[in-house]
mmCIF file of C-alpha atoms and ligand atoms in Angstrom:
data_model
loop_
_atom_site.group_PDB
_atom_site.id
_atom_site.type_symbol
_atom_site.label_atom_id
_atom_site.label_comp_id
_atom_site.label_asym_id
_atom_site.label_seq_id
_atom_site.Cartn_x
_atom_site.Cartn_y
_atom_site.Cartn_z
ATOM 1 C CA MET A 1312 111.200 124.145 102.602
ATOM 2 C CA THR A 1313 111.360 121.576 105.329
ATOM 3 C CA GLY A 1314 109.022 123.451 107.203
ATOM 4 C CA LEU A 1315 105.495 123.803 107.594
ATOM 5 C CA ARG A 1316 104.829 127.086 106.325
ATOM 6 C CA ALA A 1317 104.022 125.940 102.548
ATOM 7 C CA LEU A 1318 101.105 124.144 103.559
ATOM 8 C CA LEU A 1319 99.261 126.958 105.665
ATOM 9 C CA GLU A 1320 97.957 128.173 101.575
ATOM 10 C CA GLY A 1321 93.947 128.323 101.636
ATOM 11 C CA ALA A 1322 94.286 128.138 105.963
ATOM 12 C CA LEU A 1323 90.595 129.331 107.164
ATOM 13 C CA VAL A 1324 92.047 133.049 109.036
ATOM 14 C CA VAL A 1325 90.614 133.602 112.703
ATOM 15 C CA GLU A 1326 90.598 137.005 112.978
ATOM 16 C CA GLU A 1327 89.062 137.466 116.521
ATOM 17 C CA GLU A 1328 90.621 136.833 119.413
ATOM 18 C CA VAL A 1329 89.823 133.195 120.885
ATOM 19 C CA SER A 1330 91.220 131.602 124.199
ATOM 20 C CA GLN A 1331 93.759 128.789 124.229
ATOM 21 C CA ASP A 1332 91.602 126.748 126.664
ATOM 22 C CA PHE A 1333 88.787 125.009 125.173
ATOM 23 C CA GLU A 1334 87.936 127.463 122.536
ATOM 24 C CA ALA A 1335 90.253 127.275 119.830
ATOM 25 C CA ALA A 1336 89.482 123.506 120.425
ATOM 26 C CA ARG A 1337 86.317 124.166 119.754
ATOM 27 C CA VAL A 1338 86.710 125.842 116.479
ATOM 28 C CA LEU A 1339 89.220 123.510 115.591
ATOM 29 C CA GLN A 1340 86.542 120.203 115.951
ATOM 30 C CA SER A 1341 83.992 122.663 114.101
ATOM 31 C CA ASN A 1342 86.815 122.733 110.630
ATOM 32 C CA ARG A 1343 88.079 119.284 111.391
ATOM 33 C CA ASP A 1344 88.494 119.474 107.508
ATOM 34 C CA ARG A 1345 90.841 122.309 107.393
ATOM 35 C CA THR A 1346 93.860 123.810 108.293
ATOM 36 C CA VAL A 1347 92.426 126.746 110.431
ATOM 37 C CA LEU A 1348 94.991 129.802 111.279
ATOM 38 C CA PHE A 1349 94.248 131.755 114.561
ATOM 39 C CA ARG A 1350 95.995 135.191 114.539
ATOM 40 C CA HIS A 1351 94.873 136.178 117.991
ATOM 41 C CA ILE A 1352 94.813 133.695 120.821
ATOM 42 C CA ARG A 1353 94.316 135.988 124.378
ATOM 43 C CA GLY A 1354 97.415 136.736 126.295
ATOM 44 C CA HIS A 1355 100.152 135.684 123.346
ATOM 45 C CA THR A 1356 101.180 137.163 120.313
ATOM 46 C CA MET A 1357 102.430 134.164 118.685
ATOM 47 C CA PRO A 1358 99.260 132.487 116.422
ATOM 48 C CA VAL A 1359 98.183 129.095 116.335
ATOM 49 C CA VAL A 1360 98.410 126.876 113.167
ATOM 50 C CA GLY A 1361 95.828 123.274 113.552
ATOM 51 C CA ASN A 1362 94.924 120.935 111.502
ATOM 52 C CA LEU A 1363 97.844 121.050 109.066
ATOM 53 C CA CYS A 1364 97.207 117.800 107.520
ATOM 54 C CA PRO A 1365 93.368 117.210 108.473
ATOM 55 C CA THR A 1366 92.938 114.497 104.868
ATOM 56 C CA ARG A 1367 94.940 111.875 103.374
ATOM 57 C CA GLU A 1368 94.981 113.761 100.371
ATOM 58 C CA ARG A 1369 96.238 116.426 102.116
ATOM 59 C CA LEU A 1370 98.954 114.838 104.108
ATOM 60 C CA CYS A 1371 99.825 112.350 101.330
ATOM 61 C CA SER A 1372 100.275 115.524 98.599
ATOM 62 C CA ALA A 1373 102.935 117.115 101.848
ATOM 63 C CA LEU A 1374 104.262 113.630 101.827
ATOM 64 C CA GLY A 1375 105.185 114.228 98.082
ATOM 65 C CA THR A 1376 102.777 111.824 96.819
ATOM 66 C CA THR A 1377 99.428 110.655 96.848
ATOM 67 C CA ARG A 1378 96.885 108.241 97.844
ATOM 68 C CA GLU A 1379 97.562 105.430 95.773
ATOM 69 C CA GLY A 1380 100.671 105.878 95.701
ATOM 70 C CA TYR A 1381 101.347 106.337 98.885
ATOM 71 C CA LEU A 1382 102.410 102.472 100.376
ATOM 72 C CA GLY A 1383 104.981 102.776 97.692
ATOM 73 C CA HIS A 1384 106.369 106.054 98.451
ATOM 74 C CA VAL A 1385 106.580 105.098 102.003
ATOM 75 C CA ALA A 1386 108.146 101.835 100.665
ATOM 76 C CA ALA A 1387 110.733 103.532 98.254
ATOM 77 C CA ALA A 1388 111.937 106.301 101.422
ATOM 78 C CA LEU A 1389 112.528 103.115 103.531
ATOM 79 C CA GLU A 1390 114.908 101.992 101.170
ATOM 80 C CA ARG A 1391 116.280 104.313 99.976
ATOM 81 C CA PRO A 1392 116.982 106.534 103.211
ATOM 82 C CA VAL A 1393 118.778 109.740 103.171
ATOM 83 C CA GLU A 1394 121.098 111.053 105.979
ATOM 84 C CA PRO A 1395 119.868 114.569 107.799
ATOM 85 C CA ALA A 1396 122.826 117.390 107.604
ATOM 86 C CA VAL A 1397 123.453 119.327 110.145
ATOM 87 C CA ARG A 1398 123.865 123.151 109.410
ATOM 88 C CA GLU A 1399 125.406 126.031 111.244
ATOM 89 C CA GLY A 1400 122.506 128.115 112.996
ATOM 90 C CA GLY A 1401 118.856 127.873 112.420
ATOM 91 C CA SER A 1402 115.664 130.414 112.290
ATOM 92 C CA CYS A 1403 114.366 127.909 115.143
ATOM 93 C CA GLN A 1404 116.962 129.373 117.460
ATOM 94 C CA GLU A 1405 116.495 133.316 116.992
ATOM 95 C CA VAL A 1406 114.367 133.999 120.340
ATOM 96 C CA THR A 1407 114.533 132.735 123.602
ATOM 97 C CA LEU A 1408 111.889 132.514 126.095
ATOM 98 C CA GLY A 1409 111.326 132.758 129.290
ATOM 99 C CA SER A 1410 109.349 129.582 129.978
ATOM 100 C CA LEU A 1411 106.395 127.246 128.773
ATOM 101 C CA GLY A 1412 103.676 130.363 129.628
ATOM 102 C CA ASP A 1413 105.335 132.451 126.799
ATOM 103 C CA LEU A 1414 103.798 129.722 124.168
ATOM 104 C CA PRO A 1415 99.632 129.191 123.324
ATOM 105 C CA ILE A 1416 99.325 125.685 124.236
ATOM 106 C CA LEU A 1417 95.959 124.422 124.356
ATOM 107 C CA ARG A 1418 93.531 122.912 126.545
ATOM 108 C CA HIS A 1419 91.591 120.532 124.306
ATOM 109 C CA PHE A 1420 88.606 118.444 126.457
ATOM 110 C CA GLU A 1421 86.479 118.834 129.568
ATOM 111 C CA GLY A 1422 88.392 116.534 131.831
ATOM 112 C CA ASP A 1423 91.838 116.910 130.471
ATOM 113 C CA GLY A 1424 94.144 117.112 132.956
ATOM 114 C CA GLY A 1425 95.987 120.240 131.597
ATOM 115 C CA ARG A 1426 97.302 122.061 128.575
ATOM 116 C CA TYR A 1427 98.916 119.925 126.026
ATOM 117 C CA ILE A 1428 101.563 120.036 123.479
ATOM 118 C CA THR A 1429 100.445 117.075 120.834
ATOM 119 C CA SER A 1430 102.279 118.128 117.875
ATOM 120 C CA GLY A 1431 106.117 117.115 118.812
ATOM 121 C CA ILE A 1432 108.215 115.148 118.570
ATOM 122 C CA VAL A 1433 110.961 114.359 121.178
ATOM 123 C CA ILE A 1434 114.215 113.727 120.000
ATOM 124 C CA ALA A 1435 117.307 111.669 122.125
ATOM 125 C CA ARG A 1436 120.303 109.887 121.577
ATOM 126 C CA ASP A 1437 121.662 106.618 123.511
ATOM 127 C CA GLU A 1438 125.266 105.913 122.377
ATOM 128 C CA GLU A 1439 124.693 102.428 121.182
ATOM 129 C CA LEU A 1440 121.040 102.355 119.632
ATOM 130 C CA GLY A 1441 122.123 106.545 118.325
ATOM 131 C CA ARG A 1442 119.440 108.818 117.767
ATOM 132 C CA ASN A 1443 115.237 108.645 118.504
ATOM 133 C CA ALA A 1444 112.321 111.220 117.324
ATOM 134 C CA SER A 1445 108.949 109.679 118.648
ATOM 135 C CA VAL A 1446 105.867 111.660 119.548
ATOM 136 C CA HIS A 1447 104.361 112.139 122.773
ATOM 137 C CA ARG A 1448 102.247 113.820 124.776
ATOM 138 C CA LEU A 1449 103.263 116.300 126.897
ATOM 139 C CA MET A 1450 101.516 118.032 129.771
ATOM 140 C CA VAL A 1451 102.447 121.040 131.126
ATOM 141 C CA SER A 1452 102.523 121.044 134.583
ATOM 142 C CA GLY A 1453 105.323 124.387 135.490
ATOM 143 C CA GLN A 1454 106.776 126.646 133.913
ATOM 144 C CA LYS A 1455 109.528 124.770 132.865
ATOM 145 C CA ARG A 1456 107.847 121.187 133.305
ATOM 146 C CA LEU A 1457 106.183 118.897 130.748
ATOM 147 C CA ARG A 1458 104.949 115.857 131.799
ATOM 148 C CA ILE A 1459 105.935 113.013 129.370
ATOM 149 C CA ARG A 1460 103.924 109.884 128.429
ATOM 150 C CA MET A 1461 105.939 106.912 127.473
ATOM 151 C CA VAL A 1462 104.857 104.432 126.227
ATOM 152 C CA GLU A 1463 106.994 101.228 126.555
ATOM 153 C CA ARG A 1464 108.529 101.756 123.092
ATOM 154 C CA HIS A 1465 111.929 103.345 121.854
ATOM 155 C CA LEU A 1466 112.396 106.563 123.823
ATOM 156 C CA TYR A 1467 111.126 104.744 127.232
ATOM 157 C CA GLU A 1468 114.250 101.572 126.504
ATOM 158 C CA TYR A 1469 116.577 104.897 126.089
ATOM 159 C CA TYR A 1470 115.569 106.456 129.240
ATOM 160 C CA LYS A 1471 115.446 103.094 131.002
ATOM 161 C CA ARG A 1472 119.117 102.987 130.123
ATOM 162 C CA ALA A 1473 119.897 106.269 130.947
ATOM 163 C CA GLU A 1474 118.250 105.525 134.276
ATOM 164 C CA ALA A 1475 120.785 102.338 134.996
ATOM 165 C CA ARG A 1476 123.016 104.636 134.877
ATOM 166 C CA GLY A 1477 121.610 106.718 137.261
ATOM 167 C CA GLU A 1478 121.964 109.665 134.116
ATOM 168 C CA ALA A 1479 119.164 111.950 133.168
ATOM 169 C CA LEU A 1480 118.176 111.316 129.384
ATOM 170 C CA GLU A 1481 118.666 114.758 127.765
ATOM 171 C CA VAL A 1482 116.351 115.456 125.151
ATOM 172 C CA ALA A 1483 114.824 118.418 122.441
ATOM 173 C CA VAL A 1484 111.281 118.476 121.842
ATOM 174 C CA ALA A 1485 110.470 120.284 118.152
ATOM 175 C CA VAL A 1486 107.136 121.708 117.440
ATOM 176 C CA GLY A 1487 105.724 123.148 114.330
ATOM 177 C CA ILE A 1488 107.327 120.976 111.889
ATOM 178 C CA HIS A 1489 106.671 119.204 108.242
ATOM 179 C CA PRO A 1490 104.173 117.028 108.167
ATOM 180 C CA ALA A 1491 106.375 114.317 106.592
ATOM 181 C CA VAL A 1492 109.093 114.770 109.754
ATOM 182 C CA LEU A 1493 105.782 114.299 112.594
ATOM 183 C CA TYR A 1494 104.681 111.384 110.036
ATOM 184 C CA ALA A 1495 108.592 109.574 110.256
ATOM 185 C CA ALA A 1496 108.309 109.895 114.297
ATOM 186 C CA SER A 1497 105.221 108.193 113.404
ATOM 187 C CA TYR A 1498 106.391 105.475 111.927
ATOM 188 C CA PRO A 1499 107.103 101.977 114.034
ATOM 189 C CA ALA A 1500 110.713 101.627 112.841
ATOM 190 C CA PRO A 1501 112.720 99.777 114.344
ATOM 191 C CA ILE A 1502 115.075 100.434 117.877
ATOM 192 C CA GLY A 1503 117.956 102.430 116.639
ATOM 193 C CA TYR A 1504 116.752 102.813 113.005
ATOM 194 C CA ASP A 1505 117.200 107.029 113.233
ATOM 195 C CA GLU A 1506 113.540 108.581 111.949
ATOM 196 C CA PHE A 1507 115.182 111.328 110.507
ATOM 197 C CA ARG A 1508 116.308 109.715 107.656
ATOM 198 C CA LEU A 1509 113.020 108.040 106.855
ATOM 199 C CA ALA A 1510 111.942 111.975 106.797
ATOM 200 C CA GLY A 1511 115.396 112.730 104.271
ATOM 201 C CA GLY A 1512 113.702 109.462 101.848
ATOM 202 C CA LEU A 1513 110.342 110.788 102.135
ATOM 203 C CA LEU A 1514 111.150 114.537 101.369
ATOM 204 C CA GLY A 1515 114.035 113.257 98.401
ATOM 205 C CA ARG A 1516 116.361 115.664 100.373
ATOM 206 C CA PRO A 1517 118.696 115.781 103.796
ATOM 207 C CA LEU A 1518 116.355 117.354 106.281
ATOM 208 C CA GLU A 1519 118.321 120.132 108.107
ATOM 209 C CA LEU A 1520 119.588 119.904 111.684
ATOM 210 C CA VAL A 1521 120.868 122.444 114.040
ATOM 211 C CA ARG A 1522 122.818 121.690 117.536
ATOM 212 C CA CYS A 1523 121.156 122.443 120.575
ATOM 213 C CA LYS A 1524 122.568 124.907 123.112
ATOM 214 C CA THR A 1525 122.193 123.545 126.409
ATOM 215 C CA VAL A 1526 121.736 119.693 125.164
ATOM 216 C CA GLY A 1527 124.117 117.090 123.015
ATOM 217 C CA LEU A 1528 121.020 117.180 120.503
ATOM 218 C CA GLU A 1529 120.345 117.837 116.927
ATOM 219 C CA VAL A 1530 116.507 119.345 115.987
ATOM 220 C CA PRO A 1531 115.379 120.394 112.791
ATOM 221 C CA ARG A 1532 116.354 123.989 111.797
ATOM 222 C CA GLU A 1533 113.441 124.749 110.511
ATOM 223 C CA ALA A 1534 111.190 124.216 113.202
ATOM 224 C CA GLU A 1535 108.773 126.478 114.898
ATOM 225 C CA ILE A 1536 109.983 126.256 118.572
ATOM 226 C CA ILE A 1537 112.898 123.764 120.294
ATOM 227 C CA ILE A 1538 112.352 123.093 123.700
ATOM 228 C CA GLU A 1539 115.468 121.866 124.763
ATOM 229 C CA GLY A 1540 115.444 119.587 128.447
ATOM 230 C CA ARG A 1541 116.263 116.583 130.318
ATOM 231 C CA ILE A 1542 113.852 113.799 132.228
ATOM 232 C CA PRO A 1543 115.841 113.126 135.315
ATOM 233 C CA PRO A 1544 116.129 109.661 136.366
ATOM 234 C CA GLY A 1545 113.680 107.649 138.794
ATOM 235 C CA ARG A 1546 111.117 111.011 139.177
ATOM 236 C CA LEU A 1547 107.039 110.711 138.420
ATOM 237 C CA GLU A 1548 104.055 112.173 138.271
ATOM 238 C CA ASP A 1549 100.741 112.215 137.399
ATOM 239 C CA GLU A 1550 99.959 112.320 133.547
ATOM 240 C CA GLY A 1551 96.242 112.261 132.185
ATOM 241 C CA PRO A 1552 93.613 112.332 131.937
ATOM 242 C CA PHE A 1553 94.082 112.856 127.849
ATOM 243 C CA VAL A 1554 91.711 112.319 125.490
ATOM 244 C CA ASP A 1555 92.985 109.990 122.617
ATOM 245 C CA VAL A 1556 92.561 109.318 119.417
ATOM 246 C CA THR A 1557 89.160 107.213 119.961
ATOM 247 C CA GLY A 1558 88.089 110.926 121.315
ATOM 248 C CA THR A 1559 87.230 108.694 124.738
ATOM 249 C CA TYR A 1560 89.793 109.155 127.971
ATOM 250 C CA ASP A 1561 93.246 108.161 128.880
ATOM 251 C CA ILE A 1562 93.601 107.227 132.542
ATOM 252 C CA VAL A 1563 96.409 109.088 134.709
ATOM 253 C CA ARG A 1564 99.890 107.257 135.051
ATOM 254 C CA HIS A 1565 102.874 107.810 137.447
ATOM 255 C CA GLN A 1566 104.933 109.131 133.985
ATOM 256 C CA PRO A 1567 108.768 110.938 134.120
ATOM 257 C CA TYR A 1568 108.672 114.589 133.210
ATOM 258 C CA ILE A 1569 111.291 117.110 131.186
ATOM 259 C CA GLU A 1570 112.830 119.750 132.812
ATOM 260 C CA ALA A 1571 113.446 122.447 130.343
ATOM 261 C CA THR A 1572 116.550 124.127 130.324
ATOM 262 C CA LYS A 1573 115.941 126.300 127.189
ATOM 263 C CA ILE A 1574 113.012 126.759 125.183
ATOM 264 C CA THR A 1575 113.633 128.748 121.723
ATOM 265 C CA CYS A 1576 111.484 129.780 118.628
ATOM 266 C CA ARG A 1577 111.860 131.505 114.952
ATOM 267 C CA ARG A 1578 111.049 135.292 115.789
ATOM 268 C CA ASP A 1579 107.778 135.113 113.771
ATOM 269 C CA ALA A 1580 107.139 131.341 115.158
ATOM 270 C CA LEU A 1581 103.882 129.801 115.047
ATOM 271 C CA TYR A 1582 102.734 127.065 117.433
ATOM 272 C CA GLN A 1583 101.528 124.458 115.732
ATOM 273 C CA ALA A 1584 98.061 122.499 117.126
ATOM 274 C CA LEU A 1585 97.421 119.218 116.856
ATOM 275 C CA LEU A 1586 93.375 118.667 118.126
ATOM 276 C CA PRO A 1587 93.483 115.137 119.410
ATOM 277 C CA SER A 1588 91.173 112.489 118.064
ATOM 278 C CA SER A 1589 91.142 114.943 115.014
ATOM 279 C CA PRO A 1590 91.429 112.985 111.391
ATOM 280 C CA GLU A 1591 94.439 114.612 111.435
ATOM 281 C CA HIS A 1592 95.382 113.347 114.936
ATOM 282 C CA ARG A 1593 93.872 109.552 112.897
ATOM 283 C CA LEU A 1594 95.669 110.000 109.984
ATOM 284 C CA LEU A 1595 99.249 110.845 111.441
ATOM 285 C CA MET A 1596 98.705 107.621 113.889
ATOM 286 C CA GLY A 1597 97.001 105.049 111.710
ATOM 287 C CA MET A 1598 98.519 105.284 107.857
ATOM 288 C CA PRO A 1599 102.260 104.541 109.410
ATOM 289 C CA ARG A 1600 100.656 101.336 110.621
ATOM 290 C CA GLU A 1601 98.665 100.889 106.585
ATOM 291 C CA CYS A 1602 102.771 100.315 105.864
ATOM 292 C CA GLY A 1603 103.215 97.249 108.409
ATOM 293 C CA ILE A 1604 100.158 95.458 107.238
ATOM 294 C CA TYR A 1605 101.083 96.260 103.553
ATOM 295 C CA THR A 1606 104.583 94.906 104.002
ATOM 296 C CA SER A 1607 103.012 91.473 106.178
ATOM 297 C CA VAL A 1608 100.298 90.690 103.841
ATOM 298 C CA SER A 1609 102.527 91.092 100.723
ATOM 299 C CA LYS A 1610 104.368 88.416 102.158
ATOM 300 C CA VAL A 1611 101.506 85.985 101.629
ATOM 301 C CA ALA A 1612 99.245 87.675 98.503
ATOM 302 C CA LYS A 1613 99.217 90.389 95.855
ATOM 303 C CA VAL A 1614 98.616 93.318 97.922
ATOM 304 C CA ARG A 1615 96.228 96.367 95.699
ATOM 305 C CA ASN A 1616 96.037 98.824 98.769
ATOM 306 C CA VAL A 1617 95.441 99.092 102.306
ATOM 307 C CA CYS A 1618 93.225 101.703 104.451
ATOM 308 C CA LEU A 1619 93.255 101.717 108.239
ATOM 309 C CA THR A 1620 89.140 103.317 108.172
ATOM 310 C CA GLU A 1621 88.147 106.816 109.283
ATOM 311 C CA GLY A 1622 84.894 105.080 111.009
ATOM 312 C CA SER A 1623 87.552 102.947 113.118
ATOM 313 C CA CYS A 1624 89.797 105.637 113.933
ATOM 314 C CA SER A 1625 91.646 104.823 111.918
ATOM 315 C CA TRP A 1626 93.290 102.403 114.195
ATOM 316 C CA LEU A 1627 90.946 99.427 114.917
ATOM 317 C CA HIS A 1628 88.871 98.459 111.976
ATOM 318 C CA GLY A 1629 91.641 97.475 108.338
ATOM 319 C CA ALA A 1630 90.446 97.039 104.928
ATOM 320 C CA VAL A 1631 93.037 95.613 102.161
ATOM 321 C CA SER A 1632 92.417 95.114 99.066
ATOM 322 C CA ILE A 1633 94.111 92.164 96.898
ATOM 323 C CA GLU A 1634 94.349 90.186 93.351
ATOM 324 C CA LYS A 1635 93.370 87.144 94.436
ATOM 325 C CA ALA A 1636 95.405 84.017 92.871
ATOM 326 C CA THR A 1637 94.417 81.081 95.190
ATOM 327 C CA GLU A 1638 90.991 80.439 97.534
ATOM 328 C CA GLU A 1639 93.486 80.663 100.265
ATOM 329 C CA ASP A 1640 94.569 84.199 99.891
ATOM 330 C CA GLY A 1641 91.548 86.055 101.544
ATOM 331 C CA LYS A 1642 91.812 83.466 104.912
ATOM 332 C CA ARG A 1643 96.097 84.316 104.699
ATOM 333 C CA ALA A 1644 95.791 87.993 104.005
ATOM 334 C CA ILE A 1645 93.552 88.203 106.839
ATOM 335 C CA MET A 1646 95.724 86.736 109.859
ATOM 336 C CA ALA A 1647 98.806 88.709 108.109
ATOM 337 C CA ALA A 1648 96.984 91.716 108.800
ATOM 338 C CA LEU A 1649 96.378 91.135 111.832
ATOM 339 C CA GLU A 1650 100.055 90.550 112.489
ATOM 340 C CA GLY A 1651 101.045 93.064 110.436
ATOM 341 C CA HIS A 1652 98.889 95.988 113.357
ATOM 342 C CA LYS A 1653 98.636 94.513 116.116
ATOM 343 C CA SER A 1654 95.980 96.903 117.448
ATOM 344 C CA MET A 1655 93.276 96.303 114.942
ATOM 345 C CA LYS A 1656 90.125 94.322 115.631
ATOM 346 C CA HIS A 1657 88.250 93.753 112.307
ATOM 347 C CA VAL A 1658 90.174 93.615 108.901
ATOM 348 C CA VAL A 1659 88.602 92.855 105.889
ATOM 349 C CA VAL A 1660 89.752 91.241 102.575
ATOM 350 C CA VAL A 1661 88.452 92.401 99.387
ATOM 351 C CA ASP A 1662 88.817 92.169 96.076
ATOM 352 C CA SER A 1663 91.357 94.782 93.753
ATOM 353 C CA ASP A 1664 88.275 95.963 92.194
ATOM 354 C CA ILE A 1665 86.653 97.557 95.494
ATOM 355 C CA ASP A 1666 87.938 100.686 96.480
ATOM 356 C CA VAL A 1667 89.163 100.235 99.982
ATOM 357 C CA PHE A 1668 88.849 104.039 101.281
ATOM 358 C CA ASP A 1669 85.092 103.973 99.993
ATOM 359 C CA PRO A 1670 82.984 102.593 102.497
ATOM 360 C CA GLN A 1671 80.131 101.906 100.592
ATOM 361 C CA ALA A 1672 82.482 99.870 98.162
ATOM 362 C CA LEU A 1673 83.305 97.820 101.400
ATOM 363 C CA GLU A 1674 79.744 97.482 102.765
ATOM 364 C CA PHE A 1675 78.616 96.249 98.918
ATOM 365 C CA ALA A 1676 81.853 93.869 99.139
ATOM 366 C CA ILE A 1677 80.105 92.287 102.840
ATOM 367 C CA ALA A 1678 77.069 92.251 101.097
ATOM 368 C CA THR A 1679 77.302 90.241 98.404
ATOM 369 C CA ARG A 1680 80.422 88.493 98.665
ATOM 370 C CA PHE A 1681 80.488 87.316 102.039
ATOM 371 C CA GLN A 1682 79.143 84.795 104.075
ATOM 372 C CA ALA A 1683 79.726 84.331 107.979
ATOM 373 C CA ASP A 1684 79.734 80.816 108.203
ATOM 374 C CA ARG A 1685 82.094 80.600 105.455
ATOM 375 C CA ASP A 1686 84.068 83.243 105.266
ATOM 376 C CA ALA A 1687 84.639 84.986 108.559
ATOM 377 C CA VAL A 1688 87.385 84.280 110.999
ATOM 378 C CA ILE A 1689 86.713 84.501 114.465
ATOM 379 C CA LEU A 1690 89.766 84.552 117.328
ATOM 380 C CA PRO A 1691 88.866 85.438 120.792
ATOM 381 C CA ASN A 1692 90.964 86.613 123.835
ATOM 382 C CA ARG A 1693 94.018 88.496 121.806
ATOM 383 C CA LYS A 1694 96.151 91.073 122.806
ATOM 384 C CA GLY A 1695 94.198 94.055 120.973
ATOM 385 C CA SER A 1696 94.311 97.764 121.281
ATOM 386 C CA SER A 1697 93.919 99.388 124.987
ATOM 387 C CA LEU A 1698 92.368 102.373 123.138
ATOM 388 C CA ASP A 1699 89.552 100.414 122.331
ATOM 389 C CA PRO A 1700 87.139 100.936 125.245
ATOM 390 C CA SER A 1701 85.337 97.556 124.774
ATOM 391 C CA ALA A 1702 88.606 95.533 125.027
ATOM 392 C CA GLY A 1703 88.617 93.363 128.445
ATOM 393 C CA LYS A 1704 91.319 93.792 130.907
ATOM 394 C CA GLY A 1705 95.106 93.760 129.461
ATOM 395 C CA ALA A 1706 93.447 94.960 126.314
ATOM 396 C CA LEU A 1707 91.861 91.691 125.579
ATOM 397 C CA THR A 1708 89.395 91.405 122.340
ATOM 398 C CA THR A 1709 88.154 89.312 120.213
ATOM 399 C CA LYS A 1710 89.571 89.525 116.087
ATOM 400 C CA VAL A 1711 87.326 89.254 113.252
ATOM 401 C CA GLY A 1712 88.217 88.850 109.639
ATOM 402 C CA LEU A 1713 86.132 88.994 106.855
ATOM 403 C CA ASP A 1714 86.922 87.503 103.564
ATOM 404 C CA ALA A 1715 84.909 89.316 101.563
ATOM 405 C CA THR A 1716 86.461 88.521 98.078
ATOM 406 C CA LYS A 1717 84.943 86.257 95.545
ATOM 407 C CA PRO A 1718 85.456 82.490 94.871
ATOM 408 C CA LEU A 1719 87.272 82.085 92.308
ATOM 409 C CA ASP A 1720 85.955 79.328 90.781
ATOM 410 C CA ARG A 1721 82.163 81.382 90.536
ATOM 411 C CA GLU A 1722 83.765 84.468 88.343
ATOM 412 C CA LYS A 1723 80.430 85.298 86.394
ATOM 413 C CA GLU A 1724 77.525 85.218 88.939
ATOM 414 C CA TYR A 1725 79.784 88.006 90.122
ATOM 415 C CA GLU A 1726 80.377 89.547 87.345
ATOM 416 C CA LEU A 1727 79.278 92.987 87.555
ATOM 417 C CA ALA A 1728 76.242 93.952 84.612
ATOM 418 C CA ARG A 1729 77.938 96.812 82.306
ATOM 419 C CA ILE A 1730 75.761 98.931 79.877
ATOM 420 C CA PRO A 1731 77.230 99.188 76.291
ATOM 421 C CA GLU A 1732 77.995 102.538 74.989
ATOM 422 C CA LYS A 1733 76.875 101.489 71.350
ATOM 423 C CA LYS A 1734 73.825 100.959 69.797
ATOM 424 C CA ALA A 1735 73.405 96.902 69.683
HETATM 425 MN MN1 MN B 1330 112.029 105.026 117.137
#
């Protein structure tokens, strides 16, 4: 199965009726480490599932790997991508819905601008660049209208190119898809790279697609819900506020919108919720960036592992463990790591005996292997993350790197004492 249903086992099942406005979000937030299945959403027959991959272990397992094997698994999938395969007919087109109102789309936080689809991947095509799949928040603003936040990345480029031709951009939104597909769409691949090929590489088999009914695109055939539509050129509306990965509100901006032309779903469709700022949201955003850090630091040192830490919303703080070979490796790794993930503000580089997934171990390394005057790198006035409320205008920030690796010539002083197994 390349759908999401294989992951429902062990879910917390909520039988009582809850509202799509705040109530479901509240349950997801108070069960942030567990998959939750809501059987009854008020006014709807479609159940809702959320927190599908709420831990690093769950997401790694859905990607077909482990916490330790993750970086290598993605690197291998990128090296051996698998072409998607178009099939005839798919369960995602079994039923046609009348409007977005037929979907139990959640309203999450008090000050949000409206109900938001947060687990949808948006698929588009450009004659020269080919297919693109990316994740965008989608604010419901009518029976058939979704305002779309388009950061100036690939889809924005596709939209601008269509706009220059005076054309609407055709899109399809797939909701309720396998985490490997959601992960691939979150991966910062170069423009023109078909993210579905990465999904196939991760799954170890072609991602099966089906042709849309009203637009010239193909979508994952095991998706729960498909929204086909067009983004008209040059027409903008207010999008936001919206709570992003740090749990703080993002501002209102003028953004384009999708005018839906067809909405279809499986006969027994599940709506997938993804709570903003939840561990699942953070992991899906942060983990692909760990690969970028790994690639960048691997050019200057031997990397053992990389983690964007949970406390930093899996976005702002990185920990990199290396096999140190020369005294300069620590600081080189700091610079390379910051280059590999531009939104990162603080990074700590540790020896390979430190578990980067263990906050206590990282603090131990800083406590016992780090001297600020010698081992800190401070870089003021760098472009950081717009999601960091403490950053200045234009997301200007001060970046800090901590080299918490042991000096190579003082190995003995840093040796960790052991208790012998046998009597002396
Ligand atoms: Mn792309």
